Amino acid sequence: MPEIRTVRTARTAHDCQALYCEATIQPGEQYLVTALTPGDEFIGNLTWQRLKICEPCATRWGQTLAEQATPRRPRRPTPSKPEEMP
């Protein structure tokens, strides 16, 4: 299963958790949150892990933050009339 990615805006300062990065994500800056599923091939983690990655590290290979975010599933349509309920 691939990782889940979300773009967030920092409310407090965070350290960037990308490999070899020592930057600090400042309040008001956007960053990428990645949730790694257990058994990731590269990291070899046994449990869920969550990484906070600064914008320069996330966009290093030419993709913007919006392009990297995992799209949300569309919401189920809600029935407008009681007779439409299953």
PDB file of C-alpha atoms in Angstrom:
ATOM      1  CA  MET A   1       0.000   0.000   0.000  1.00  0.00           C
ATOM      2  CA  PRO A   2       1.432   3.435  -0.864  1.00  0.00           C
ATOM      3  CA  GLU A   3       2.002   6.141   1.672  1.00  0.00           C
ATOM      4  CA  ILE A   4      -0.656   8.738   2.456  1.00  0.00           C
ATOM      5  CA  ARG A   5       0.358  12.367   1.923  1.00  0.00           C
ATOM      6  CA  THR A   6      -1.327  15.531   3.179  1.00  0.00           C
ATOM      7  CA  VAL A   7      -0.342  19.198   2.888  1.00  0.00           C
ATOM      8  CA  ARG A   8      -0.615  21.109   6.158  1.00  0.00           C
ATOM      9  CA  THR A   9       0.179  24.605   7.441  1.00  0.00           C
ATOM     10  CA  ALA A  10       2.317  24.685  10.576  1.00  0.00           C
ATOM     11  CA  ARG A  11       0.890  26.253  13.719  1.00  0.00           C
ATOM     12  CA  THR A  12       4.030  25.535  15.761  1.00  0.00           C
ATOM     13  CA  ALA A  13       7.663  24.942  14.824  1.00  0.00           C
ATOM     14  CA  HIS A  14       8.590  21.410  13.667  1.00  0.00           C
ATOM     15  CA  ASP A  15      11.856  19.822  12.619  1.00  0.00           C
ATOM     16  CA  CYS A  16      11.989  18.518   9.041  1.00  0.00           C
ATOM     17  CA  GLN A  17      12.281  14.740   9.159  1.00  0.00           C
ATOM     18  CA  ALA A  18      13.634  14.249   5.630  1.00  0.00           C
ATOM     19  CA  LEU A  19      16.951  12.490   5.290  1.00  0.00           C
ATOM     20  CA  TYR A  20      19.945  14.852   5.813  1.00  0.00           C
ATOM     21  CA  CYS A  21      17.780  17.956   6.390  1.00  0.00           C
ATOM     22  CA  GLU A  22      18.223  20.096   9.466  1.00  0.00           C
ATOM     23  CA  ALA A  23      15.649  22.781   8.580  1.00  0.00           C
ATOM     24  CA  THR A  24      12.896  23.894  10.925  1.00  0.00           C
ATOM     25  CA  ILE A  25       9.348  24.298   9.639  1.00  0.00           C
ATOM     26  CA  GLN A  26       8.181  27.664  10.979  1.00  0.00           C
ATOM     27  CA  PRO A  27       4.580  28.593  11.899  1.00  0.00           C
ATOM     28  CA  GLY A  28       2.642  29.631   8.790  1.00  0.00           C
ATOM     29  CA  GLU A  29       4.752  27.565   6.376  1.00  0.00           C
ATOM     30  CA  GLN A  30       3.264  24.666   4.436  1.00  0.00           C
ATOM     31  CA  TYR A  31       4.755  21.204   4.806  1.00  0.00           C
ATOM     32  CA  LEU A  32       4.046  17.661   3.672  1.00  0.00           C
ATOM     33  CA  VAL A  33       2.890  15.017   6.167  1.00  0.00           C
ATOM     34  CA  THR A  34       3.467  11.463   5.005  1.00  0.00           C
ATOM     35  CA  ALA A  35       2.014   8.464   6.805  1.00  0.00           C
ATOM     36  CA  LEU A  36       4.058   5.379   6.029  1.00  0.00           C
ATOM     37  CA  THR A  37       2.269   2.062   6.252  1.00  0.00           C
ATOM     38  CA  PRO A  38       3.855  -0.822   8.183  1.00  0.00           C
ATOM     39  CA  GLY A  39       6.323  -2.858   6.162  1.00  0.00           C
ATOM     40  CA  ASP A  40       7.673  -0.044   3.953  1.00  0.00           C
ATOM     41  CA  GLU A  41      10.329  -1.510   1.642  1.00  0.00           C
ATOM     42  CA  PHE A  42      12.812   1.360   1.989  1.00  0.00           C
ATOM     43  CA  ILE A  43      12.528   2.094   5.715  1.00  0.00           C
ATOM     44  CA  GLY A  44      11.566  -1.355   6.961  1.00  0.00           C
ATOM     45  CA  ASN A  45       9.233  -0.033   9.666  1.00  0.00           C
ATOM     46  CA  LEU A  46       7.021  -2.435  11.618  1.00  0.00           C
ATOM     47  CA  THR A  47       4.381   0.120  12.655  1.00  0.00           C
ATOM     48  CA  TRP A  48       2.754   3.197  11.124  1.00  0.00           C
ATOM     49  CA  GLN A  49       5.122   6.167  10.952  1.00  0.00           C
ATOM     50  CA  ARG A  50       4.398   9.821  10.329  1.00  0.00           C
ATOM     51  CA  LEU A  51       6.966  12.177   8.793  1.00  0.00           C
ATOM     52  CA  LYS A  52       6.851  15.975   8.517  1.00  0.00           C
ATOM     53  CA  ILE A  53       8.799  17.230   5.501  1.00  0.00           C
ATOM     54  CA  CYS A  54       9.545  20.898   4.713  1.00  0.00           C
ATOM     55  CA  GLU A  55       8.542  22.371   1.355  1.00  0.00           C
ATOM     56  CA  PRO A  56      12.099  22.617  -0.097  1.00  0.00           C
ATOM     57  CA  CYS A  57      12.715  18.921   0.630  1.00  0.00           C
ATOM     58  CA  ALA A  58       9.293  17.880  -0.660  1.00  0.00           C
ATOM     59  CA  THR A  59       9.671  19.799  -3.922  1.00  0.00           C
ATOM     60  CA  ARG A  60      13.308  18.804  -4.496  1.00  0.00           C
ATOM     61  CA  TRP A  61      12.458  16.500  -7.431  1.00  0.00           C
ATOM     62  CA  GLY A  62      10.157  18.857  -9.318  1.00  0.00           C
ATOM     63  CA  GLN A  63       6.690  18.151  -7.902  1.00  0.00           C
ATOM     64  CA  THR A  64       4.736  20.798  -6.028  1.00  0.00           C
ATOM     65  CA  LEU A  65       3.127  20.059  -2.676  1.00  0.00           C
ATOM     66  CA  ALA A  66      -0.331  19.960  -4.268  1.00  0.00           C
ATOM     67  CA  GLU A  67       0.823  17.369  -6.829  1.00  0.00           C
ATOM     68  CA  GLN A  68       2.192  15.124  -4.090  1.00  0.00           C
ATOM     69  CA  ALA A  69      -0.887  15.168  -1.860  1.00  0.00           C
ATOM     70  CA  THR A  70      -3.017  12.029  -1.924  1.00  0.00           C
ATOM     71  CA  PRO A  71      -6.419  12.944  -3.422  1.00  0.00           C
ATOM     72  CA  ARG A  72      -9.372  12.503  -1.125  1.00  0.00           C
ATOM     73  CA  ARG A  73     -12.084  10.040  -1.988  1.00  0.00           C
ATOM     74  CA  PRO A  74     -15.354  11.638  -3.083  1.00  0.00           C
ATOM     75  CA  ARG A  75     -18.051  11.726  -0.461  1.00  0.00           C
ATOM     76  CA  ARG A  76     -20.997   9.409  -0.766  1.00  0.00           C
ATOM     77  CA  PRO A  77     -24.121  11.142  -2.007  1.00  0.00           C
ATOM     78  CA  THR A  78     -26.639  11.622   0.745  1.00  0.00           C
ATOM     79  CA  PRO A  79     -30.261  10.876  -0.083  1.00  0.00           C
ATOM     80  CA  SER A  80     -32.422  13.980  -0.069  1.00  0.00           C
ATOM     81  CA  LYS A  81     -35.693  12.146   0.531  1.00  0.00           C
ATOM     82  CA  PRO A  82     -36.480   9.503   3.177  1.00  0.00           C
ATOM     83  CA  GLU A  83     -37.785   7.079   0.523  1.00  0.00           C
ATOM     84  CA  GLU A  84     -34.353   7.066  -1.151  1.00  0.00           C
ATOM     85  CA  MET A  85     -32.831   5.504   1.965  1.00  0.00           C
ATOM     86  CA  PRO A  86     -31.954   1.790   1.560  1.00  0.00           C
TER      87      PRO A  86
END
